[in-house]
């Protein structure tokens, strides 16, 4: 297969937060919304567009929302949130019988907000207990009976999975302990088991306290929360955070590097079954473009796409070749999902990229300042 050459023209900038905020503020997004009892109708046609994607947004003047959008990122509903959110869990109507989605507060988060993605109706707002916080991610169980959320104990950052009963108003009914410090993203695998990216970082607020003793892992749990596999990387400064899944048995994990600023190790690894983690390859100067952080990962056939908001870019790898094929600029590149052989990529600048792995690239302006992650509504 002929592959495209890697674009190495992206500029390096270690002033991550300042650069990212400047890009967001300069993005020409425009547009407003009319609020209707906590629900904003943002986009209308003669026929209502198909609700396909859900993500969170960062607005001006500290306005935060969950946004239900079509495949081009055009917003359909906007659900106001009390604080900035991170990830979203989505129920599957065809197998679970309901249309709830849940937005999780950014770590260390104090809440999750439940809403109906078919109507935009706000439902329960669940607060974390006094000595617990949320890490920004969660997932529904295979039967839809429970919502599972990554959480931590405030004083120690010891991780746990909070288990919430959907049919009982999202009341917390259990906790799964023993997975390690700082769990971040949890995903459900096709057999009803789970994978968790455990970052290993103890924090006070968002300030890291234990960088010299970190123990990050990729952890697999059975459907009852028992640990079935736990593996790490040789470089313990690679905090395992975000996960991708090929819908078979390949899990990919994206890392945040907490080591020396001038070191540029591989930021993505993959695990087949219960095997060890294998690093994805790229040159150090290519990894430098990702600015030590991977936000979202998706898989289409043999191809992996990963985004980096602080790096303002996304990359595409071949799994079988373990080779970086493309490295492309995208200001504040954020969420990515895979659907019917295509990648759908969001950004904090409002730009949305729709593409096949190696061709047919389309760009759209969604007028939404997308933040970190996208999730596709299951069919």
mmCIF file of C-alpha atoms in Angstrom:
data_model
loop_
_atom_site.group_PDB
_atom_site.id
_atom_site.type_symbol
_atom_site.label_atom_id
_atom_site.label_comp_id
_atom_site.label_asym_id
_atom_site.label_seq_id
_atom_site.Cartn_x
_atom_site.Cartn_y
_atom_site.Cartn_z
ATOM 1 C CA UNK A 1 0.000 0.000 0.000
ATOM 2 C CA UNK A 2 1.326 3.438 -0.862
ATOM 3 C CA UNK A 3 1.237 5.691 2.162
ATOM 4 C CA UNK A 4 1.311 9.443 2.413
ATOM 5 C CA UNK A 5 4.398 11.124 3.693
ATOM 6 C CA UNK A 6 4.390 12.645 7.136
ATOM 7 C CA UNK A 7 4.002 16.414 7.295
ATOM 8 C CA UNK A 8 6.742 17.646 9.610
ATOM 9 C CA UNK A 9 6.007 21.347 9.177
ATOM 10 C CA UNK A 10 3.929 21.738 12.323
ATOM 11 C CA UNK A 11 5.463 24.231 14.703
ATOM 12 C CA UNK A 12 6.463 23.315 18.244
ATOM 13 C CA UNK A 13 5.177 25.488 21.055
ATOM 14 C CA UNK A 14 5.486 24.536 24.684
ATOM 15 C CA UNK A 15 3.322 27.411 25.908
ATOM 16 C CA UNK A 16 0.425 25.008 25.726
ATOM 17 C CA UNK A 17 -2.333 26.698 27.666
ATOM 18 C CA UNK A 18 -1.710 30.196 26.326
ATOM 19 C CA UNK A 19 -1.536 29.016 22.740
ATOM 20 C CA UNK A 20 -4.632 26.875 23.024
ATOM 21 C CA UNK A 21 -6.718 29.620 24.631
ATOM 22 C CA UNK A 22 -5.553 32.125 21.993
ATOM 23 C CA UNK A 23 -6.584 29.791 19.196
ATOM 24 C CA UNK A 24 -9.975 29.295 20.780
ATOM 25 C CA UNK A 25 -10.595 32.984 21.325
ATOM 26 C CA UNK A 26 -9.617 33.826 17.747
ATOM 27 C CA UNK A 27 -11.767 31.118 16.190
ATOM 28 C CA UNK A 28 -14.576 32.621 14.153
ATOM 29 C CA UNK A 29 -17.501 30.762 15.604
ATOM 30 C CA UNK A 30 -20.374 33.229 15.848
ATOM 31 C CA UNK A 31 -23.977 32.228 16.282
ATOM 32 C CA UNK A 32 -26.287 32.191 19.270
ATOM 33 C CA UNK A 33 -29.105 30.157 20.730
ATOM 34 C CA UNK A 34 -32.523 30.725 22.143
ATOM 35 C CA UNK A 35 -32.947 28.970 25.487
ATOM 36 C CA UNK A 36 -36.229 27.160 26.107
ATOM 37 C CA UNK A 37 -36.455 26.059 29.730
ATOM 38 C CA UNK A 38 -32.872 24.796 29.961
ATOM 39 C CA UNK A 39 -32.890 23.486 26.368
ATOM 40 C CA UNK A 40 -31.423 25.433 23.442
ATOM 41 C CA UNK A 41 -32.511 24.750 19.879
ATOM 42 C CA UNK A 42 -29.497 25.571 17.752
ATOM 43 C CA UNK A 43 -30.017 24.022 14.371
ATOM 44 C CA UNK A 44 -33.130 23.402 12.338
ATOM 45 C CA UNK A 45 -33.976 22.250 8.840
ATOM 46 C CA UNK A 46 -37.242 21.293 7.199
ATOM 47 C CA UNK A 47 -36.556 17.845 8.607
ATOM 48 C CA UNK A 48 -34.823 17.568 11.968
ATOM 49 C CA UNK A 49 -31.265 16.321 11.425
ATOM 50 C CA UNK A 50 -30.130 12.954 12.725
ATOM 51 C CA UNK A 51 -28.668 13.053 16.221
ATOM 52 C CA UNK A 52 -25.351 11.264 15.778
ATOM 53 C CA UNK A 53 -22.673 12.707 18.073
ATOM 54 C CA UNK A 54 -22.443 14.041 21.612
ATOM 55 C CA UNK A 55 -19.625 16.078 23.112
ATOM 56 C CA UNK A 56 -19.056 18.917 25.525
ATOM 57 C CA UNK A 57 -18.284 22.508 24.641
ATOM 58 C CA UNK A 58 -16.556 25.500 26.180
ATOM 59 C CA UNK A 59 -18.339 28.779 25.593
ATOM 60 C CA UNK A 60 -17.367 32.362 26.220
ATOM 61 C CA UNK A 61 -17.929 33.839 29.693
ATOM 62 C CA UNK A 62 -17.558 30.423 31.372
ATOM 63 C CA UNK A 63 -20.587 28.884 29.678
ATOM 64 C CA UNK A 64 -20.400 25.098 29.443
ATOM 65 C CA UNK A 65 -22.710 22.712 27.598
ATOM 66 C CA UNK A 66 -23.228 19.205 26.357
ATOM 67 C CA UNK A 67 -24.064 19.312 22.670
ATOM 68 C CA UNK A 68 -26.008 16.785 20.593
ATOM 69 C CA UNK A 69 -25.008 17.146 16.934
ATOM 70 C CA UNK A 70 -25.341 15.565 13.507
ATOM 71 C CA UNK A 71 -22.457 13.846 11.678
ATOM 72 C CA UNK A 72 -21.023 17.184 10.501
ATOM 73 C CA UNK A 73 -20.975 18.533 14.046
ATOM 74 C CA UNK A 74 -23.930 20.851 13.448
ATOM 75 C CA UNK A 75 -25.612 21.290 16.856
ATOM 76 C CA UNK A 76 -29.154 20.110 17.460
ATOM 77 C CA UNK A 77 -29.481 20.482 21.247
ATOM 78 C CA UNK A 78 -27.367 22.335 23.772
ATOM 79 C CA UNK A 79 -27.707 21.298 27.422
ATOM 80 C CA UNK A 80 -26.347 23.799 29.985
ATOM 81 C CA UNK A 81 -23.889 22.432 32.551
ATOM 82 C CA UNK A 82 -22.860 23.893 35.928
ATOM 83 C CA UNK A 83 -19.111 23.532 35.239
ATOM 84 C CA UNK A 84 -16.753 22.382 32.511
ATOM 85 C CA UNK A 85 -17.291 18.747 31.505
ATOM 86 C CA UNK A 86 -15.005 16.172 29.913
ATOM 87 C CA UNK A 87 -16.400 12.817 28.721
ATOM 88 C CA UNK A 88 -19.880 11.509 27.934
ATOM 89 C CA UNK A 89 -21.558 8.123 28.415
ATOM 90 C CA UNK A 90 -24.402 7.231 26.027
ATOM 91 C CA UNK A 91 -27.089 4.562 26.376
ATOM 92 C CA UNK A 92 -28.189 2.411 23.425
ATOM 93 C CA UNK A 93 -31.924 2.568 22.765
ATOM 94 C CA UNK A 94 -32.011 -0.657 20.733
ATOM 95 C CA UNK A 95 -30.555 -2.793 23.543
ATOM 96 C CA UNK A 96 -31.200 -0.801 26.734
ATOM 97 C CA UNK A 97 -34.590 0.745 25.996
ATOM 98 C CA UNK A 98 -33.828 4.363 26.922
ATOM 99 C CA UNK A 99 -32.040 7.418 25.488
ATOM 100 C CA UNK A 100 -30.015 8.853 28.362
ATOM 101 C CA UNK A 101 -26.611 10.440 28.011
ATOM 102 C CA UNK A 102 -24.400 11.523 30.890
ATOM 103 C CA UNK A 103 -21.840 14.340 30.936
ATOM 104 C CA UNK A 104 -19.070 13.999 33.535
ATOM 105 C CA UNK A 105 -17.368 16.977 35.131
ATOM 106 C CA UNK A 106 -13.703 17.542 34.334
ATOM 107 C CA UNK A 107 -11.355 16.179 36.999
ATOM 108 C CA UNK A 108 -11.489 16.675 39.898
ATOM 109 C CA UNK A 109 -15.178 16.800 39.074
ATOM 110 C CA UNK A 110 -18.091 17.357 41.425
ATOM 111 C CA UNK A 111 -21.043 16.203 39.300
ATOM 112 C CA UNK A 112 -22.511 14.313 36.401
ATOM 113 C CA UNK A 113 -25.510 15.537 34.409
ATOM 114 C CA UNK A 114 -28.048 13.149 32.882
ATOM 115 C CA UNK A 115 -30.085 14.236 29.849
ATOM 116 C CA UNK A 116 -32.213 12.743 27.064
ATOM 117 C CA UNK A 117 -30.306 12.910 23.781
ATOM 118 C CA UNK A 118 -33.521 12.524 21.734
ATOM 119 C CA UNK A 119 -35.214 15.580 23.232
ATOM 120 C CA UNK A 120 -32.470 17.561 24.975
ATOM 121 C CA UNK A 121 -34.378 17.334 28.270
ATOM 122 C CA UNK A 122 -32.243 17.746 31.393
ATOM 123 C CA UNK A 123 -32.751 15.020 33.979
ATOM 124 C CA UNK A 124 -30.811 14.154 37.140
ATOM 125 C CA UNK A 125 -27.833 16.182 38.317
ATOM 126 C CA UNK A 126 -25.808 13.878 40.582
ATOM 127 C CA UNK A 127 -23.214 15.294 42.981
ATOM 128 C CA UNK A 128 -20.115 13.449 44.143
ATOM 129 C CA UNK A 129 -19.974 12.555 47.821
ATOM 130 C CA UNK A 130 -18.005 14.862 50.080
ATOM 131 C CA UNK A 131 -14.712 12.944 49.912
ATOM 132 C CA UNK A 132 -15.045 11.682 46.324
ATOM 133 C CA UNK A 133 -14.520 13.291 42.953
ATOM 134 C CA UNK A 134 -15.105 12.275 39.348
ATOM 135 C CA UNK A 135 -12.313 11.795 36.823
ATOM 136 C CA UNK A 136 -14.366 12.816 33.796
ATOM 137 C CA UNK A 137 -15.417 9.498 32.245
ATOM 138 C CA UNK A 138 -18.020 6.760 32.579
ATOM 139 C CA UNK A 139 -19.911 4.083 30.680
ATOM 140 C CA UNK A 140 -23.178 2.165 30.867
ATOM 141 C CA UNK A 141 -23.190 -1.559 31.628
ATOM 142 C CA UNK A 142 -24.074 -3.886 28.770
ATOM 143 C CA UNK A 143 -27.706 -4.233 29.904
ATOM 144 C CA UNK A 144 -28.067 -0.535 30.744
ATOM 145 C CA UNK A 145 -28.911 -1.243 34.371
ATOM 146 C CA UNK A 146 -25.879 0.560 35.768
ATOM 147 C CA UNK A 147 -23.729 3.584 35.055
ATOM 148 C CA UNK A 148 -20.052 3.152 35.947
ATOM 149 C CA UNK A 149 -17.920 6.237 36.661
ATOM 150 C CA UNK A 150 -14.206 6.636 37.384
ATOM 151 C CA UNK A 151 -13.743 8.296 40.761
ATOM 152 C CA UNK A 152 -11.091 9.038 43.354
ATOM 153 C CA UNK A 153 -10.806 9.612 47.085
ATOM 154 C CA UNK A 154 -9.884 13.251 47.516
ATOM 155 C CA UNK A 155 -7.176 12.870 50.165
ATOM 156 C CA UNK A 156 -5.229 10.112 48.364
ATOM 157 C CA UNK A 157 -6.446 9.948 44.740
ATOM 158 C CA UNK A 158 -6.970 6.209 45.297
ATOM 159 C CA UNK A 159 -9.153 5.134 42.421
ATOM 160 C CA UNK A 160 -12.488 3.398 42.367
ATOM 161 C CA UNK A 161 -15.377 2.758 40.013
ATOM 162 C CA UNK A 162 -18.648 4.199 41.260
ATOM 163 C CA UNK A 163 -21.683 2.075 40.349
ATOM 164 C CA UNK A 164 -24.998 3.915 39.902
ATOM 165 C CA UNK A 165 -28.436 2.306 39.534
ATOM 166 C CA UNK A 166 -30.071 3.798 36.437
ATOM 167 C CA UNK A 167 -33.597 2.620 37.326
ATOM 168 C CA UNK A 168 -33.326 4.091 40.810
ATOM 169 C CA UNK A 169 -32.648 7.661 39.762
ATOM 170 C CA UNK A 170 -28.909 7.070 39.358
ATOM 171 C CA UNK A 171 -28.477 6.295 43.048
ATOM 172 C CA UNK A 172 -25.005 5.057 43.950
ATOM 173 C CA UNK A 173 -25.198 1.394 44.977
ATOM 174 C CA UNK A 174 -21.612 0.113 44.942
ATOM 175 C CA UNK A 175 -17.922 0.922 44.544
ATOM 176 C CA UNK A 176 -15.176 -1.188 42.966
ATOM 177 C CA UNK A 177 -11.814 -0.600 44.649
ATOM 178 C CA UNK A 178 -8.206 -1.689 44.146
ATOM 179 C CA UNK A 179 -7.509 -0.412 40.630
ATOM 180 C CA UNK A 180 -4.816 2.113 41.572
ATOM 181 C CA UNK A 181 -4.317 5.867 41.779
ATOM 182 C CA UNK A 182 -6.005 8.217 39.343
ATOM 183 C CA UNK A 183 -8.238 6.155 37.029
ATOM 184 C CA UNK A 184 -9.312 8.179 34.022
ATOM 185 C CA UNK A 185 -11.220 6.673 31.074
ATOM 186 C CA UNK A 186 -13.315 3.506 31.347
ATOM 187 C CA UNK A 187 -14.729 1.747 28.271
ATOM 188 C CA UNK A 188 -16.969 -1.297 27.893
ATOM 189 C CA UNK A 189 -15.804 -4.167 25.727
ATOM 190 C CA UNK A 190 -18.113 -6.266 23.577
ATOM 191 C CA UNK A 191 -18.368 -9.118 26.087
ATOM 192 C CA UNK A 192 -19.559 -6.798 28.867
ATOM 193 C CA UNK A 193 -16.172 -6.478 30.568
ATOM 194 C CA UNK A 194 -14.294 -3.196 30.953
ATOM 195 C CA UNK A 195 -10.927 -1.542 30.391
ATOM 196 C CA UNK A 196 -9.660 1.379 32.481
ATOM 197 C CA UNK A 197 -6.781 3.746 31.850
ATOM 198 C CA UNK A 198 -5.247 4.286 35.303
ATOM 199 C CA UNK A 199 -3.086 7.403 35.199
ATOM 200 C CA UNK A 200 -1.167 6.824 38.412
ATOM 201 C CA UNK A 201 -1.030 10.521 39.377
ATOM 202 C CA UNK A 202 -1.998 11.697 42.875
ATOM 203 C CA UNK A 203 -3.160 15.307 42.698
ATOM 204 C CA UNK A 204 -4.220 18.164 44.901
ATOM 205 C CA UNK A 205 -6.834 19.751 42.694
ATOM 206 C CA UNK A 206 -5.003 19.436 39.362
ATOM 207 C CA UNK A 207 -1.491 19.751 40.824
ATOM 208 C CA UNK A 208 0.502 16.477 40.651
ATOM 209 C CA UNK A 209 2.124 15.306 43.891
ATOM 210 C CA UNK A 210 3.758 11.942 43.121
ATOM 211 C CA UNK A 211 5.484 12.122 39.749
ATOM 212 C CA UNK A 212 8.507 10.222 41.069
ATOM 213 C CA UNK A 213 6.424 7.255 42.264
ATOM 214 C CA UNK A 214 3.735 6.974 39.565
ATOM 215 C CA UNK A 215 2.425 3.502 38.700
ATOM 216 C CA UNK A 216 0.140 3.873 35.637
ATOM 217 C CA UNK A 217 -1.616 0.782 34.261
ATOM 218 C CA UNK A 218 -4.049 -0.417 31.657
ATOM 219 C CA UNK A 219 -6.477 -2.465 33.746
ATOM 220 C CA UNK A 220 -9.131 -4.923 32.578
ATOM 221 C CA UNK A 221 -12.144 -5.731 34.765
ATOM 222 C CA UNK A 222 -14.796 -8.391 34.417
ATOM 223 C CA UNK A 223 -18.478 -7.436 34.475
ATOM 224 C CA UNK A 224 -18.475 -7.581 38.294
ATOM 225 C CA UNK A 225 -15.442 -5.346 38.752
ATOM 226 C CA UNK A 226 -12.805 -7.998 39.411
ATOM 227 C CA UNK A 227 -9.354 -7.282 37.967
ATOM 228 C CA UNK A 228 -8.495 -9.782 35.232
ATOM 229 C CA UNK A 229 -5.393 -8.109 33.783
ATOM 230 C CA UNK A 230 -3.193 -5.170 34.738
ATOM 231 C CA UNK A 231 -0.183 -4.089 32.652
ATOM 232 C CA UNK A 232 2.069 -1.046 32.579
ATOM 233 C CA UNK A 233 4.748 0.613 30.486
ATOM 234 C CA UNK A 234 8.485 0.615 31.146
ATOM 235 C CA UNK A 235 8.496 4.427 31.401
ATOM 236 C CA UNK A 236 6.424 5.164 34.510
ATOM 237 C CA UNK A 237 6.202 8.860 33.620
ATOM 238 C CA UNK A 238 3.706 7.918 30.879
ATOM 239 C CA UNK A 239 0.332 8.452 32.541
ATOM 240 C CA UNK A 240 -2.206 6.141 30.842
ATOM 241 C CA UNK A 241 -5.387 8.116 30.286
ATOM 242 C CA UNK A 242 -7.498 7.718 27.140
ATOM 243 C CA UNK A 243 -8.607 4.540 25.398
ATOM 244 C CA UNK A 244 -9.619 3.317 21.940
ATOM 245 C CA UNK A 245 -11.090 -0.048 20.937
ATOM 246 C CA UNK A 246 -11.263 -1.903 17.617
ATOM 247 C CA UNK A 247 -14.504 -3.750 18.596
ATOM 248 C CA UNK A 248 -12.645 -7.080 18.630
ATOM 249 C CA UNK A 249 -9.950 -7.401 21.291
ATOM 250 C CA UNK A 250 -7.424 -4.668 20.552
ATOM 251 C CA UNK A 251 -7.261 -1.813 23.047
ATOM 252 C CA UNK A 252 -5.213 1.313 22.453
ATOM 253 C CA UNK A 253 -4.209 3.697 25.207
ATOM 254 C CA UNK A 254 -3.106 7.311 24.862
ATOM 255 C CA UNK A 255 -0.737 8.827 27.393
ATOM 256 C CA UNK A 256 0.210 12.115 28.963
ATOM 257 C CA UNK A 257 3.962 12.328 29.483
ATOM 258 C CA UNK A 258 4.973 13.640 32.914
ATOM 259 C CA UNK A 259 8.750 13.419 32.479
ATOM 260 C CA UNK A 260 11.415 15.765 31.162
ATOM 261 C CA UNK A 261 10.013 18.479 28.851
ATOM 262 C CA UNK A 262 12.640 17.820 26.175
ATOM 263 C CA UNK A 263 11.988 14.056 26.033
ATOM 264 C CA UNK A 264 9.497 12.823 23.449
ATOM 265 C CA UNK A 265 8.586 9.168 24.001
ATOM 266 C CA UNK A 266 5.816 7.278 22.228
ATOM 267 C CA UNK A 267 2.421 8.407 23.539
ATOM 268 C CA UNK A 268 0.262 5.504 22.286
ATOM 269 C CA UNK A 269 0.388 1.803 23.091
ATOM 270 C CA UNK A 270 -1.771 -1.171 22.138
ATOM 271 C CA UNK A 271 -2.744 -4.407 23.850
ATOM 272 C CA UNK A 272 -4.147 -7.544 22.251
ATOM 273 C CA UNK A 273 -6.039 -9.729 24.695
ATOM 274 C CA UNK A 274 -4.168 -9.966 27.978
ATOM 275 C CA UNK A 275 -0.776 -9.377 26.361
ATOM 276 C CA UNK A 276 1.837 -6.766 27.111
ATOM 277 C CA UNK A 277 1.619 -3.222 25.790
ATOM 278 C CA UNK A 278 3.275 -2.497 22.434
ATOM 279 C CA UNK A 279 4.261 1.087 21.630
ATOM 280 C CA UNK A 280 3.193 2.725 18.383
ATOM 281 C CA UNK A 281 6.149 4.044 16.422
ATOM 282 C CA UNK A 282 7.011 7.554 15.279
ATOM 283 C CA UNK A 283 10.154 9.650 15.295
ATOM 284 C CA UNK A 284 10.859 11.758 18.409
ATOM 285 C CA UNK A 285 10.389 14.968 16.424
ATOM 286 C CA UNK A 286 6.976 13.669 15.335
ATOM 287 C CA UNK A 287 5.974 12.826 18.902
ATOM 288 C CA UNK A 288 7.115 16.327 19.846
ATOM 289 C CA UNK A 289 4.268 17.718 17.768
ATOM 290 C CA UNK A 290 1.756 16.083 20.155
ATOM 291 C CA UNK A 291 3.130 18.138 23.043
ATOM 292 C CA UNK A 292 3.171 15.208 25.483
ATOM 293 C CA UNK A 293 -0.603 14.560 25.364
ATOM 294 C CA UNK A 294 -3.108 12.322 23.559
ATOM 295 C CA UNK A 295 -6.780 13.222 23.984
ATOM 296 C CA UNK A 296 -8.900 10.834 21.881
ATOM 297 C CA UNK A 297 -8.325 7.629 19.911
ATOM 298 C CA UNK A 298 -10.467 5.806 17.332
ATOM 299 C CA UNK A 299 -9.918 2.794 15.071
ATOM 300 C CA UNK A 300 -11.086 2.117 11.497
ATOM 301 C CA UNK A 301 -9.933 -1.284 10.181
ATOM 302 C CA UNK A 302 -6.106 -1.190 10.232
ATOM 303 C CA UNK A 303 -5.888 2.514 11.052
ATOM 304 C CA UNK A 304 -5.671 4.479 14.305
ATOM 305 C CA UNK A 305 -6.359 8.199 14.574
ATOM 306 C CA UNK A 306 -5.271 10.089 17.710
ATOM 307 C CA UNK A 307 -5.736 13.766 18.563
ATOM 308 C CA UNK A 308 -3.750 16.251 20.631
ATOM 309 C CA UNK A 309 -5.371 19.527 21.719
ATOM 310 C CA UNK A 310 -2.124 21.076 23.049
ATOM 311 C CA UNK A 311 -0.289 19.872 19.946
ATOM 312 C CA UNK A 312 -2.981 21.255 17.614
ATOM 313 C CA UNK A 313 -2.733 18.153 15.455
ATOM 314 C CA UNK A 314 -3.854 14.598 14.804
ATOM 315 C CA UNK A 315 -1.977 11.578 13.520
ATOM 316 C CA UNK A 316 -2.928 8.393 11.657
ATOM 317 C CA UNK A 317 -1.069 5.097 12.090
ATOM 318 C CA UNK A 318 -1.220 1.721 10.377
ATOM 319 C CA UNK A 319 -1.577 -0.977 13.045
ATOM 320 C CA UNK A 320 -0.157 -3.788 10.921
ATOM 321 C CA UNK A 321 2.860 -1.720 9.846
ATOM 322 C CA UNK A 322 3.178 0.044 13.230
ATOM 323 C CA UNK A 323 3.912 3.187 11.266
ATOM 324 C CA UNK A 324 2.819 6.808 11.380
ATOM 325 C CA UNK A 325 1.271 7.605 8.002
ATOM 326 C CA UNK A 326 0.067 11.173 8.457
ATOM 327 C CA UNK A 327 0.500 14.064 10.864
ATOM 328 C CA UNK A 328 -1.941 16.877 10.190
ATOM 329 C CA UNK A 329 -2.569 20.290 11.761
ATOM 330 C CA UNK A 330 -5.931 20.990 13.412
ATOM 331 C CA UNK A 331 -6.230 23.789 15.988
ATOM 332 C CA UNK A 332 -7.198 22.322 19.373
ATOM 333 C CA UNK A 333 -7.835 18.878 17.834
ATOM 334 C CA UNK A 334 -10.165 17.186 20.295
ATOM 335 C CA UNK A 335 -12.618 14.305 19.869
ATOM 336 C CA UNK A 336 -12.645 11.494 17.317
ATOM 337 C CA UNK A 337 -15.118 8.699 16.601
ATOM 338 C CA UNK A 338 -15.213 5.979 13.948
ATOM 339 C CA UNK A 339 -18.352 5.215 11.951
ATOM 340 C CA UNK A 340 -18.849 3.143 8.791
ATOM 341 C CA UNK A 341 -15.232 3.322 7.697
ATOM 342 C CA UNK A 342 -14.723 7.011 8.411
ATOM 343 C CA UNK A 343 -13.171 9.150 11.125
ATOM 344 C CA UNK A 344 -15.050 12.159 12.500
ATOM 345 C CA UNK A 345 -12.755 14.640 14.272
ATOM 346 C CA UNK A 346 -13.787 17.661 16.349
ATOM 347 C CA UNK A 347 -11.808 20.680 17.500
ATOM 348 C CA UNK A 348 -11.983 23.579 19.899
ATOM 349 C CA UNK A 349 -11.766 25.943 16.913
ATOM 350 C CA UNK A 350 -15.107 24.642 15.600
ATOM 351 C CA UNK A 351 -13.575 22.896 12.608
ATOM 352 C CA UNK A 352 -14.775 19.325 12.004
ATOM 353 C CA UNK A 353 -12.848 16.891 9.803
ATOM 354 C CA UNK A 354 -14.603 13.946 8.158
ATOM 355 C CA UNK A 355 -12.362 11.504 6.336
ATOM 356 C CA UNK A 356 -11.504 7.996 5.327
ATOM 357 C CA UNK A 357 -8.200 6.782 6.787
ATOM 358 C CA UNK A 358 -6.078 7.740 3.771
ATOM 359 C CA UNK A 359 -8.232 9.927 1.536
ATOM 360 C CA UNK A 360 -11.542 11.782 0.969
ATOM 361 C CA UNK A 361 -11.042 14.536 3.535
ATOM 362 C CA UNK A 362 -13.863 17.017 4.154
ATOM 363 C CA UNK A 363 -13.890 20.059 6.433
ATOM 364 C CA UNK A 364 -16.879 21.702 8.111
ATOM 365 C CA UNK A 365 -17.345 24.670 10.436
ATOM 366 C CA UNK A 366 -19.648 23.535 13.229
ATOM 367 C CA UNK A 367 -19.656 26.835 15.170
ATOM 368 C CA UNK A 368 -19.134 24.823 18.365
ATOM 369 C CA UNK A 369 -15.996 25.045 20.507
ATOM 370 C CA UNK A 370 -15.702 21.298 21.106
ATOM 371 C CA UNK A 371 -13.809 20.190 24.199
ATOM 372 C CA UNK A 372 -11.700 16.986 24.373
ATOM 373 C CA UNK A 373 -14.045 14.140 23.398
ATOM 374 C CA UNK A 374 -16.789 13.012 21.043
ATOM 375 C CA UNK A 375 -19.011 9.943 21.408
ATOM 376 C CA UNK A 376 -21.223 8.434 18.721
ATOM 377 C CA UNK A 377 -24.841 7.633 19.562
ATOM 378 C CA UNK A 378 -25.164 3.830 19.215
ATOM 379 C CA UNK A 379 -27.609 2.542 16.607
#
